[in-house]
């Protein structure tokens, strides 16, 4: 290979085209995206502030919720400002290094979110199935260790992704049919064999999100088994209510995540704009609904919010 060809393995910049076929509607699409992003920022920062300033909320479930809020903020802030710049100012260019950074942060923090969901499910299992040992099992040391393990897992397993992408040639095109950089969108542009890289991505996805989901389902099977053995119906309903917020967030999170994952690899007949819409919904909706669901359904957080806005009743 000549020197000129070596220097053209990939461009210094990529071009994001947004949502294919809907370029004329980008301005209108940006309005709800911007509003949802603002709500996500306000909601998660409010959640972090409330839990940090109220010592009574320094319990496992709320501490894991803080970790989830931080991961949500990183994911949406990594992608949405560039998306809005693309929609508003037609700022389509993104440097290759910035693109790889987006890939790493979005995928690694999404993996961390999945891990925090599993940790929250474990907390619910211990709280319901082993209530007398809850404080002894989930000490602050254990919570911190679990949080670090989840962050470490996401960082280590996803750190090869940028390097796997950097070493590929992209001399045919530098146009990404998406609103942000993601692993599979770049893999499709490569002018080389990518089966090993795709296999690695698939294995990582199963070992993180897939395995987490299986363990979450298993934990709720154990929870339901314990709940239905309670003597009274009221006790059953009250106990199930404790898990309601977590179940809602799980459904909101995993549904678009699995759809996006499966359509990228197997849904060749799914229209591109449908996949991209779902991918953006995953980045935006989850960070917005987490504080809403927990704020509305969790009485202690709801009461704390009401005290902030109406201190005379405190």
XYZ file of C-alpha atoms in Angstrom:
314
model
C 0.000 0.000 0.000
C 1.422 3.423 -0.985
C 1.946 6.268 1.487
C -0.985 8.241 0.034
C -3.310 5.316 0.533
C -2.123 4.842 4.119
C -2.928 8.451 4.952
C -6.436 8.021 3.580
C -7.460 5.061 5.724
C -9.857 7.407 7.443
C -10.681 11.096 7.249
C -9.927 13.445 10.129
C -13.648 14.187 10.315
C -16.934 12.367 9.800
C -20.191 13.822 8.548
C -23.395 13.186 10.507
C -26.502 13.485 8.356
C -29.076 13.269 11.153
C -32.268 11.365 10.423
C -32.232 10.163 6.788
C -35.273 11.259 4.797
C -36.373 13.760 7.443
C -33.713 16.422 6.948
C -36.355 19.080 6.193
C -38.043 18.377 9.524
C -34.900 18.579 11.648
C -35.835 21.982 13.100
C -39.258 20.740 14.215
C -37.846 17.476 15.578
C -35.255 19.439 17.561
C -37.931 21.231 19.617
C -39.184 18.179 21.580
C -35.629 16.824 21.727
C -34.396 20.060 23.309
C -37.294 20.203 25.791
C -36.778 16.583 26.838
C -33.033 17.191 27.245
C -33.659 20.211 29.475
C -36.126 18.195 31.560
C -33.587 15.365 31.845
C -30.907 17.781 33.095
C -33.218 19.489 35.577
C -34.746 16.234 36.826
C -31.482 14.373 37.377
C -29.684 17.312 38.991
C -32.709 17.823 41.258
C -32.668 14.133 42.159
C -28.955 14.269 42.982
C -29.417 17.425 45.060
C -32.376 16.040 47.039
C -30.701 12.723 47.836
C -27.370 14.362 48.709
C -28.906 16.944 51.072
C -31.298 14.566 52.859
C -29.404 12.112 55.124
C -32.543 9.982 55.500
C -32.256 9.128 51.789
C -28.694 7.802 52.083
C -29.935 4.248 51.646
C -28.899 1.635 49.044
C -31.798 2.205 46.624
C -31.308 5.975 46.538
C -27.514 5.768 46.351
C -27.781 3.446 43.353
C -30.320 5.901 41.930
C -27.719 8.683 42.239
C -25.208 6.557 40.317
C -27.833 5.916 37.641
C -28.586 9.664 37.405
C -24.898 10.462 36.821
C -24.669 7.820 34.066
C -27.872 9.194 32.489
C -26.461 12.722 32.474
C -23.224 11.582 30.816
C -25.040 9.570 28.125
C -27.471 12.270 27.044
C -24.935 15.127 27.317
C -22.444 13.206 25.185
C -24.880 13.018 22.260
C -27.627 15.635 22.483
C -25.684 18.956 22.300
C -24.040 17.810 19.046
C -27.422 16.579 17.791
C -29.009 19.987 18.457
C -26.072 21.726 16.797
C -26.607 19.512 13.745
C -30.356 20.227 13.645
C -30.144 23.975 14.317
C -26.934 25.066 12.606
C -26.310 22.193 10.163
C -23.058 21.520 12.014
C -22.571 18.069 10.520
C -18.833 17.617 10.987
C -17.416 15.712 13.938
C -13.726 15.005 14.386
C -12.679 11.361 14.282
C -11.339 11.481 17.862
C -14.569 13.107 19.110
C -16.565 10.434 17.297
C -14.619 7.649 19.028
C -15.093 9.416 22.361
C -18.846 9.472 21.755
C -18.798 5.753 20.992
C -16.947 4.946 24.214
C -18.951 7.206 26.554
C -22.386 6.302 25.179
C -21.811 2.555 25.133
C -19.837 2.299 28.385
C -22.255 4.496 30.368
C -25.249 2.637 28.904
C -23.609 -0.558 30.144
C -23.182 1.054 33.563
C -26.872 1.985 33.590
C -27.729 -1.663 33.054
C -25.452 -2.613 35.950
C -27.092 -0.072 38.257
C -30.514 -1.503 37.363
C -29.235 -4.926 38.413
C -27.859 -3.490 41.670
C -31.236 -1.865 42.376
C -32.986 -5.174 41.679
C -30.612 -6.883 44.141
C -31.467 -4.216 46.719
C -35.200 -4.872 46.232
C -34.605 -8.623 46.561
C -32.722 -8.231 49.844
C -35.243 -5.689 51.177
C -38.204 -8.015 50.517
C -36.766 -11.502 50.898
C -34.236 -10.824 53.667
C -35.523 -7.643 55.356
C -33.844 -8.284 58.734
C -30.424 -8.559 57.095
C -30.833 -5.694 54.609
C -28.682 -3.165 56.458
C -26.087 -5.805 57.294
C -25.761 -7.045 53.685
C -25.897 -3.686 51.870
C -23.512 -1.592 53.915
C -22.050 1.626 52.495
C -18.824 -0.248 51.806
C -20.673 -2.904 49.799
C -22.647 -0.238 47.924
C -19.461 1.622 47.023
C -17.757 -1.610 45.938
C -20.725 -2.567 43.741
C -20.754 0.892 42.174
C -17.029 0.753 41.414
C -17.342 -2.781 40.013
C -20.140 -1.670 37.670
C -18.140 1.353 36.474
C -15.008 -0.787 36.064
C -16.908 -3.433 34.070
C -18.362 -0.840 31.696
C -15.045 0.949 31.199
C -12.940 -2.190 30.691
C -15.290 -4.137 28.412
C -16.098 -1.118 26.219
C -12.639 0.476 26.091
C -11.555 -1.758 23.141
C -14.384 -0.373 20.975
C -12.648 2.903 19.991
C -9.412 1.031 19.171
C -11.258 -1.594 17.127
C -12.817 1.249 15.133
C -9.631 3.334 14.827
C -7.728 0.500 13.131
C -10.335 0.113 10.368
C -10.050 1.814 6.951
C -12.856 4.225 5.954
C -11.574 5.454 2.606
C -14.870 4.977 0.691
C -17.055 7.333 2.709
C -17.023 9.347 5.912
C -20.793 9.947 6.000
C -22.587 8.520 9.043
C -26.321 8.014 8.597
C -27.085 8.851 12.193
C -27.382 11.718 14.671
C -24.386 10.585 16.718
C -21.503 8.117 16.520
C -22.184 4.564 17.613
C -20.236 1.352 17.172
C -22.418 -0.351 14.550
C -22.896 2.846 12.520
C -19.118 3.117 12.088
C -18.622 -0.612 11.515
C -20.954 -0.372 8.500
C -18.681 2.260 6.910
C -15.516 0.187 7.181
C -13.833 -1.192 4.092
C -12.538 -4.345 5.752
C -13.636 -7.598 7.313
C -15.451 -6.816 10.572
C -16.849 -10.173 11.717
C -14.497 -10.448 14.710
C -15.295 -6.905 15.814
C -19.034 -7.517 15.444
C -18.689 -10.764 17.401
C -16.853 -8.975 20.192
C -19.566 -6.308 20.357
C -22.241 -9.017 20.451
C -20.472 -10.918 23.240
C -20.015 -7.740 25.303
C -23.683 -6.838 24.828
C -24.729 -10.270 26.100
C -22.283 -10.263 29.037
C -23.559 -6.858 30.149
C -27.107 -5.900 29.172
C -28.272 -9.415 28.316
C -26.915 -11.074 31.452
C -28.087 -8.170 33.622
C -31.605 -8.499 32.231
C -31.677 -12.251 32.917
C -30.523 -11.698 36.502
C -33.073 -8.913 37.005
C -35.855 -11.230 35.808
C -34.577 -13.965 38.141
C -34.515 -11.575 41.104
C -38.117 -10.571 40.450
C -39.174 -14.211 40.207
C -37.737 -14.689 43.700
C -39.432 -11.475 44.863
C -42.828 -12.534 43.494
C -42.433 -15.967 45.087
C -41.805 -14.290 48.451
C -44.605 -11.738 47.996
C -47.295 -14.284 47.172
C -46.483 -16.140 50.378
C -47.433 -13.125 52.489
C -50.562 -13.721 54.585
C -52.619 -10.660 53.607
C -53.541 -9.106 50.266
C -52.750 -5.612 51.541
C -49.232 -6.713 52.460
C -48.771 -8.174 48.971
C -49.897 -4.952 47.275
C -47.755 -2.773 49.517
C -44.691 -4.906 48.894
C -45.252 -4.940 45.132
C -45.670 -1.157 45.255
C -42.120 -0.881 46.603
C -40.849 -2.410 43.333
C -43.203 -0.478 41.048
C -40.852 2.407 40.202
C -37.970 0.080 39.415
C -40.094 -2.145 37.161
C -41.386 0.894 35.227
C -37.859 2.162 34.609
C -36.674 -1.318 33.568
C -39.436 -1.528 30.941
C -38.744 1.987 29.644
C -35.017 1.254 29.448
C -34.750 -2.239 28.005
C -37.541 -2.016 25.414
C -35.893 0.595 23.135
C -32.408 -0.767 23.963
C -33.267 -4.279 22.750
C -35.135 -2.915 19.718
C -32.150 -0.759 18.729
C -29.686 -3.612 19.289
C -31.695 -6.177 17.319
C -32.587 -3.892 14.385
C -28.941 -2.866 13.961
C -27.840 -6.490 13.630
C -30.848 -8.335 12.241
C -33.513 -5.815 11.217
C -32.295 -5.094 7.720
C -35.814 -4.234 6.536
C -36.491 -1.672 9.278
C -36.519 1.862 7.854
C -33.372 3.808 8.892
C -35.329 6.717 10.359
C -37.246 4.304 12.626
C -34.041 2.857 14.045
C -32.489 6.311 14.546
C -35.636 7.632 16.249
C -35.620 4.700 18.672
C -31.890 5.119 19.337
C -32.416 8.794 20.202
C -35.445 7.997 22.326
C -33.264 5.609 24.327
C -30.698 8.373 24.928
C -33.314 10.985 25.860
C -36.381 9.368 27.349
C -34.652 7.241 29.991
C -32.753 10.183 31.584
C -35.997 12.171 31.622
C -38.351 9.497 32.987
C -36.030 8.191 35.726
C -36.430 11.245 37.994
C -40.110 11.596 37.033
C -40.980 7.977 37.865
C -38.985 7.918 41.092
C -40.147 11.409 42.048
C -43.828 10.579 41.552
C -43.917 6.979 42.780
C -41.447 7.206 45.684
C -43.176 8.894 48.626
C -40.005 9.970 50.424
C -38.571 11.706 47.355
C -41.983 13.204 46.548
C -42.324 14.588 50.081
C -38.803 16.021 49.928
C -39.583 17.771 46.629
C -42.770 19.260 48.092
C -40.771 20.559 51.065
C -38.297 22.249 48.713
C -41.050 24.033 46.798
C -43.255 24.689 49.841
C -40.962 25.080 52.888
C -43.804 26.526 55.023
C -45.284 23.001 55.245
C -42.025 21.431 56.318
